[in-house]
Coordinates of N, CA, C and O in Angstrom, one line a residue:
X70 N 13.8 -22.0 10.2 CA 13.1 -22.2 9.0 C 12.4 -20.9 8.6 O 11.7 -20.5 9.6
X71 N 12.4 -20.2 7.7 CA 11.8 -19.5 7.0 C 10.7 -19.9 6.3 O 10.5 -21.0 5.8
X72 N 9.7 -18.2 6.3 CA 8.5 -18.8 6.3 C 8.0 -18.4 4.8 O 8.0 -17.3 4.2
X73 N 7.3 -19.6 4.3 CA 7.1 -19.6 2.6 C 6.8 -18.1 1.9 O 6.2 -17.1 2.5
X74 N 7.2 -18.1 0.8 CA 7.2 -17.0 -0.4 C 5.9 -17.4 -0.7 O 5.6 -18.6 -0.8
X75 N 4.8 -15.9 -1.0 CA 3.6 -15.8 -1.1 C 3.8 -15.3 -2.3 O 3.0 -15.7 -3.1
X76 N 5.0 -14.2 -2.8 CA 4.9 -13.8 -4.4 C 6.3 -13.1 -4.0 O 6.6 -12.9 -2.8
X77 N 6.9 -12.9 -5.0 CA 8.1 -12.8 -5.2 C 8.5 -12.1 -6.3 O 7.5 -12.4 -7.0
X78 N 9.4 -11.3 -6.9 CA 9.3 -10.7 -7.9 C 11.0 -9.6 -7.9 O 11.6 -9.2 -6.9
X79 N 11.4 -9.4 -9.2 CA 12.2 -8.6 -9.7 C 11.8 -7.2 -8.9 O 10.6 -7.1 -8.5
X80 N 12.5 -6.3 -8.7 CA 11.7 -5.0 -8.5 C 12.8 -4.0 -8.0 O 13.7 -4.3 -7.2
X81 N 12.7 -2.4 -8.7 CA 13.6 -1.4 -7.8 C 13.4 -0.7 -7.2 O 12.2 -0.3 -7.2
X82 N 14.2 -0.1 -6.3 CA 13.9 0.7 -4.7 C 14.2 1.9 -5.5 O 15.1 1.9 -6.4
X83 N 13.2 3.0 -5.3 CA 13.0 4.3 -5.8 C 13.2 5.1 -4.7 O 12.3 5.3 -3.9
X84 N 14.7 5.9 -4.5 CA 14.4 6.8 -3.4 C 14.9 8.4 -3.9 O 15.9 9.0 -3.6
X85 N 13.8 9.0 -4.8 CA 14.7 10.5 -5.5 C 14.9 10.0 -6.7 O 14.1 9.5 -7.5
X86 N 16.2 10.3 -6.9 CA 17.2 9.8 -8.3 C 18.0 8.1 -7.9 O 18.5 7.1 -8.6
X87 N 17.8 8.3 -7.0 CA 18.7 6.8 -6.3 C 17.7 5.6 -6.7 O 16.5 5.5 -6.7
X88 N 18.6 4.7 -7.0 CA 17.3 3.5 -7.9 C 18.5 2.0 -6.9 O 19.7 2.0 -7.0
X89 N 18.1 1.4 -6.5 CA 18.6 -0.4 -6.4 C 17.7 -1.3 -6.7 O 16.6 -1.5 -6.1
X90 N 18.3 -1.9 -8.3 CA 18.0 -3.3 -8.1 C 17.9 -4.6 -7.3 O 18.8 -4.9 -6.6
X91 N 16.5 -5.5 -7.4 CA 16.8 -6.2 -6.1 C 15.6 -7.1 -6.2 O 15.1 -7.0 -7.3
X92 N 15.1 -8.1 -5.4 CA 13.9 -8.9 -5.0 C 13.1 -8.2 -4.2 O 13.8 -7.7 -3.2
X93 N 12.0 -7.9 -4.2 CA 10.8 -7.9 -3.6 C 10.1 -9.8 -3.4 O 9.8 -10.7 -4.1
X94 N 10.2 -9.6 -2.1 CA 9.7 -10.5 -1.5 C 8.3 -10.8 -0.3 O 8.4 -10.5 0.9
X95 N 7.3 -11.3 -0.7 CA 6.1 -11.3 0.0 C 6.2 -12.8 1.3 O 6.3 -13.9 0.8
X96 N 6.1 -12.7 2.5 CA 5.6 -13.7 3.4 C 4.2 -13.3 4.0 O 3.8 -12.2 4.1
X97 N 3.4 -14.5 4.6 CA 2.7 -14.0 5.2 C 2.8 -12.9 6.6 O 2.0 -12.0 7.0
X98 N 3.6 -13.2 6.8 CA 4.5 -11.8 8.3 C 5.0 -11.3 7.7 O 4.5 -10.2 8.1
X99 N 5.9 -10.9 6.7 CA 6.6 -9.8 5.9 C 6.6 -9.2 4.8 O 5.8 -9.7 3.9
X100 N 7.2 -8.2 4.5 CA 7.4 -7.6 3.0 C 8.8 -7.5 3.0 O 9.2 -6.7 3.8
X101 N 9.9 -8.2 2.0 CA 11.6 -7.8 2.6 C 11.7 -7.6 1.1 O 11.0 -8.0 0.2
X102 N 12.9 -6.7 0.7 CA 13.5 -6.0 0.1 C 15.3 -6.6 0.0 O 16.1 -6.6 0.9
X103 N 15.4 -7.1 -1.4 CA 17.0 -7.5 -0.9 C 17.8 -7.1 -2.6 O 17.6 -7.5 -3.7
X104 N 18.5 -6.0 -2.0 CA 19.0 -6.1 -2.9 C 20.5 -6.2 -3.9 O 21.6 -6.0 -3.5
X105 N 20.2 -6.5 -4.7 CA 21.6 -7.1 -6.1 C 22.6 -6.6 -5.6 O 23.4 -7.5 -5.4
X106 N 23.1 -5.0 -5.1 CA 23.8 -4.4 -4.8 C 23.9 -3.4 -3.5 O 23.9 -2.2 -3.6
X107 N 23.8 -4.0 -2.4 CA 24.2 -3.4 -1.4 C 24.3 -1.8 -0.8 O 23.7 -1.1 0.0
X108 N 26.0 -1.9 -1.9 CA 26.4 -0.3 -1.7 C 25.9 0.8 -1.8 O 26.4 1.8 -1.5
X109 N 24.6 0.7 -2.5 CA 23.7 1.6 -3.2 C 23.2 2.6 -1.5 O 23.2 3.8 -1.3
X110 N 22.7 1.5 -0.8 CA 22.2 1.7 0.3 C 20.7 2.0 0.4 O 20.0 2.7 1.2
X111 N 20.4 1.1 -0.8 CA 18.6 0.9 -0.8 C 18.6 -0.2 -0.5 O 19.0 -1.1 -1.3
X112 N 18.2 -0.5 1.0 CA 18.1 -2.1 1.5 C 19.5 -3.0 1.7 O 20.4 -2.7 0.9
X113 N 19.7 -3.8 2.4 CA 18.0 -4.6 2.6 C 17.4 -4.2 3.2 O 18.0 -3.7 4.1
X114 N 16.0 -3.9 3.3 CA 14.9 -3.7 4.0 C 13.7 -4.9 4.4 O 13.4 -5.7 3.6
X115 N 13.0 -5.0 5.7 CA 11.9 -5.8 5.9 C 11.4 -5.3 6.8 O 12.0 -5.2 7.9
X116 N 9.8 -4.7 6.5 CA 8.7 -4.9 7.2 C 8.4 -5.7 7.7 O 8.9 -6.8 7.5
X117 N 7.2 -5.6 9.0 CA 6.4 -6.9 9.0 C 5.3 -6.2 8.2 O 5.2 -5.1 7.7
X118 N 4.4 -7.2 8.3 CA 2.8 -6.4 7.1 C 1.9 -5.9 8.0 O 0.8 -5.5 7.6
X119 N 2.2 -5.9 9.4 CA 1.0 -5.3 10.5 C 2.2 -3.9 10.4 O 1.6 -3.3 11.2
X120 N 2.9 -3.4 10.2 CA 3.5 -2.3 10.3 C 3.2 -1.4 9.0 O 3.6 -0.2 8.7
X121 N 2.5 -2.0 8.5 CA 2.4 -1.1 6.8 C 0.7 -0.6 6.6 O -0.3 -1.4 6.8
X122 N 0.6 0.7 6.2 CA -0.3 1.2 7.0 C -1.1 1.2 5.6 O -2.2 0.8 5.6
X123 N -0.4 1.8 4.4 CA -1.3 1.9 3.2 C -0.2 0.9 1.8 O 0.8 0.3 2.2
X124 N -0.5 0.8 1.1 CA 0.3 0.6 -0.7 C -0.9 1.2 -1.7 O -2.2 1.1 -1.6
X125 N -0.1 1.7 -2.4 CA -1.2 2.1 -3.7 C -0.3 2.7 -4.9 O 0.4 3.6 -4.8
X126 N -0.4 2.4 -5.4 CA 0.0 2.8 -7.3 C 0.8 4.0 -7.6 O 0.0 5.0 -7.6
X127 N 1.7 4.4 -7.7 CA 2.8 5.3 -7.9 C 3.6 5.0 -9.4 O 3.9 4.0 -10.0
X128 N 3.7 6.4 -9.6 CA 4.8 6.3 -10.7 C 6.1 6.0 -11.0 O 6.8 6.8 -10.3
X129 N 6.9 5.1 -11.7 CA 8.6 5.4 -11.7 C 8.8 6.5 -12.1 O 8.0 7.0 -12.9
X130 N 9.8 6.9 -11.6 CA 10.6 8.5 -12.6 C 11.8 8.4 -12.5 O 12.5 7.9 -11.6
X131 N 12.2 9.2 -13.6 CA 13.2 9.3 -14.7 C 14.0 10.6 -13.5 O 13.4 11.7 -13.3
X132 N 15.0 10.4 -13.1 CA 15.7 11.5 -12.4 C 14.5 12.2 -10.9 O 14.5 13.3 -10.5
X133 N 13.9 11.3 -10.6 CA 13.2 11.3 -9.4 C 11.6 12.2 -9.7 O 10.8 12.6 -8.9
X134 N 11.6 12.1 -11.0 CA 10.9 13.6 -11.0 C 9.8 13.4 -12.0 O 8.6 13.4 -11.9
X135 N 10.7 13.2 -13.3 CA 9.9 12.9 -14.6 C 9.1 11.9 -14.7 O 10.0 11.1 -14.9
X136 N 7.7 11.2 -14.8 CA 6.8 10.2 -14.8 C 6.9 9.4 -16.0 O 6.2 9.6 -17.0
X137 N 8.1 8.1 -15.9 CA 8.2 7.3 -16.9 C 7.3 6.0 -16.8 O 7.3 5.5 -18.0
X138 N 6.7 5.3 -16.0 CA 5.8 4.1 -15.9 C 5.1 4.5 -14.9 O 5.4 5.5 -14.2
X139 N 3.6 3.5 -14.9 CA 2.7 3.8 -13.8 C 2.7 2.5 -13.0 O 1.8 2.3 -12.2
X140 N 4.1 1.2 -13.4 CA 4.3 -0.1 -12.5 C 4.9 0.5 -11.8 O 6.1 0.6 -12.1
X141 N 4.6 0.8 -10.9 CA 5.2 1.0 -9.3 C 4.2 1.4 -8.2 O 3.4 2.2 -8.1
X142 N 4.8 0.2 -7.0 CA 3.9 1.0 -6.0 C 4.5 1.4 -4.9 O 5.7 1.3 -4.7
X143 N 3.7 2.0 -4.0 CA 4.2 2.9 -3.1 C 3.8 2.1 -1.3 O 2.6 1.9 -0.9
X144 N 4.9 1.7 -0.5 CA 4.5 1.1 0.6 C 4.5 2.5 1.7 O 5.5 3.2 1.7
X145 N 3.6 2.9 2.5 CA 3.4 3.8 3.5 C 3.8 3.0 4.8 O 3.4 1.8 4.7
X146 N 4.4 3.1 5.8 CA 4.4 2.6 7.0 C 3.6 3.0 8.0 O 3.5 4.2 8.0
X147 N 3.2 2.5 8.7 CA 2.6 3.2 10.3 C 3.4 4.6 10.7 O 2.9 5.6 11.1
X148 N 4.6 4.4 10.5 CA 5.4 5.6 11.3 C 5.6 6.8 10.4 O 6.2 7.9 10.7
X149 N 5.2 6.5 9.1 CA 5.2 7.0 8.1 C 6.0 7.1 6.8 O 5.9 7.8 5.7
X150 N 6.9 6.4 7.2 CA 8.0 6.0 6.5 C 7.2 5.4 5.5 O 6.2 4.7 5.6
X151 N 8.2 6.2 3.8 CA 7.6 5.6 2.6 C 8.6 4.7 1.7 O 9.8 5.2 1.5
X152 N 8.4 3.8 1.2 CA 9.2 3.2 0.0 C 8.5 2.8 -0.9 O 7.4 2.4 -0.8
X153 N 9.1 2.9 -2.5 CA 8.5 2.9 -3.7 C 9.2 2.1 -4.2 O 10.4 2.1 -3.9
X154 N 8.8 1.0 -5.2 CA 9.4 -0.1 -5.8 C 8.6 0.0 -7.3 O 7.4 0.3 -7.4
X155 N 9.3 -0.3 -8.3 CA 9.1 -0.4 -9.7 C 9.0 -2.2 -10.0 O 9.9 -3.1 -10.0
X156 N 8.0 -2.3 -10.3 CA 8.3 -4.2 -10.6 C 6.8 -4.1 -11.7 O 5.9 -3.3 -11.8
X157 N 7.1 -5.0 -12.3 CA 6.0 -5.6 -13.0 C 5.1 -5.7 -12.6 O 5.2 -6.0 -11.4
X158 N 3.9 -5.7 -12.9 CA 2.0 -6.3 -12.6 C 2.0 -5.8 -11.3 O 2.0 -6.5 -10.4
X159 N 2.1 -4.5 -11.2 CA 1.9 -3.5 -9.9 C 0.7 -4.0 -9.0 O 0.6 -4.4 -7.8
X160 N -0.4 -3.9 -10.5 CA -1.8 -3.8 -9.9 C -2.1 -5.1 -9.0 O -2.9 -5.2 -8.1
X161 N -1.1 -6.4 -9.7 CA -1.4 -7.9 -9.2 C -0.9 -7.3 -7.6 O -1.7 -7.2 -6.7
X162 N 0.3 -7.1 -7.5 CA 0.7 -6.5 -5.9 C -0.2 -5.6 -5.2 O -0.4 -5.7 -3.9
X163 N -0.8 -4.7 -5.9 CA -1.9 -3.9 -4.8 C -3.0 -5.0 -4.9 O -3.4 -5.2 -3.7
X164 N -3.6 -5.8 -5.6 CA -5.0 -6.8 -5.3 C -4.3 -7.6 -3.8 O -4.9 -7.6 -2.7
X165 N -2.8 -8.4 -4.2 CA -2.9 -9.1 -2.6 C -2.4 -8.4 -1.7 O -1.9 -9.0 -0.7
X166 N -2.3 -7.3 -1.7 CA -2.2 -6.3 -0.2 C -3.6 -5.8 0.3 O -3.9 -5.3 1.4
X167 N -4.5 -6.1 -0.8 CA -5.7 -5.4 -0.4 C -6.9 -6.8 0.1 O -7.9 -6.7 0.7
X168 N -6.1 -8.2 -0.4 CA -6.8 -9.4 -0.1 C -7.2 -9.9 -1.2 O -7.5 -11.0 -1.0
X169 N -7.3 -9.5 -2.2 CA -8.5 -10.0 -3.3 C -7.8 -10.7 -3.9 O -8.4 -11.0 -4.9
X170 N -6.5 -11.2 -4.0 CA -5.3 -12.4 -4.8 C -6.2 -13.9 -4.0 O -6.6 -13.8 -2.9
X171 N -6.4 -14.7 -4.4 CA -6.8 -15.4 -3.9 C -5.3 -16.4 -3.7 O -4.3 -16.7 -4.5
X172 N -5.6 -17.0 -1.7 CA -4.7 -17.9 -1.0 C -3.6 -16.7 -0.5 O -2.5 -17.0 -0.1
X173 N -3.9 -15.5 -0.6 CA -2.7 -14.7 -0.1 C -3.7 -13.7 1.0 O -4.7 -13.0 0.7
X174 N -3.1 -13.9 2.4 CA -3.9 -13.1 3.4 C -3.6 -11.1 3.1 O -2.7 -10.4 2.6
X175 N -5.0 -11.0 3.7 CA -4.6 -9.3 3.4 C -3.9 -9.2 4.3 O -3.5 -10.0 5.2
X176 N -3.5 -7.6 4.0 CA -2.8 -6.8 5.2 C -3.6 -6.0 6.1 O -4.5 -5.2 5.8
X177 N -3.1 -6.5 7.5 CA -4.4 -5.8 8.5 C -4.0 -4.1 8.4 O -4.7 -3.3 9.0

């Protein structure tokens, strides 16, 4: 059994110029990444949420570089490892990583 969807959302994996479309997916143990197209080789990816050390507000860009939206955020890992995702209502995603969504646990 898999464990319930806390928030869920459209969203793209930003690595450089390399972009995959895909789901962002929130559990209470996880953050997973699945995406539309595979071959890209952005994901699938999943965290657990005790492995994620920061998130905070990043820009999309245009050819990795150029600053076209400020919906995107940016997941830091413990080990340092970073991934950036473009989705809608960024800021709603940084409030329940930070706790303040109400019914969605923070991230330790």
């Amino acid at each position: 059994m898999s464990a319930p969807v806390l928030k869920s959302a459209n969203a793209t994996a930003q690595c450089g110029v390399a972009r995959a479309d895909g789901e962002l997916i929130l559990t209470e143990s996880e953050l997973q990444f699945s995406p539309f197209n595979e071959t890209f080789g952005l994901g699938p990816y999943a965290f657990s949420r005790s492995s994620i050390a920061t998130v905070q507000s990043t820009s999309a860009k245009g050819g990795g570089v150029i600053p076209l939206s400020n919906e995107a955020i940016k997941i830091t890992l413990i080990n340092g490892q970073a991934y950036e995702f473009i989705l809608a209502n960024s800021q709603q995603w940084l409030k329940i990583f930070q706790g303040q969504e109400t019914g969605v646990k923070k991230v330790e």
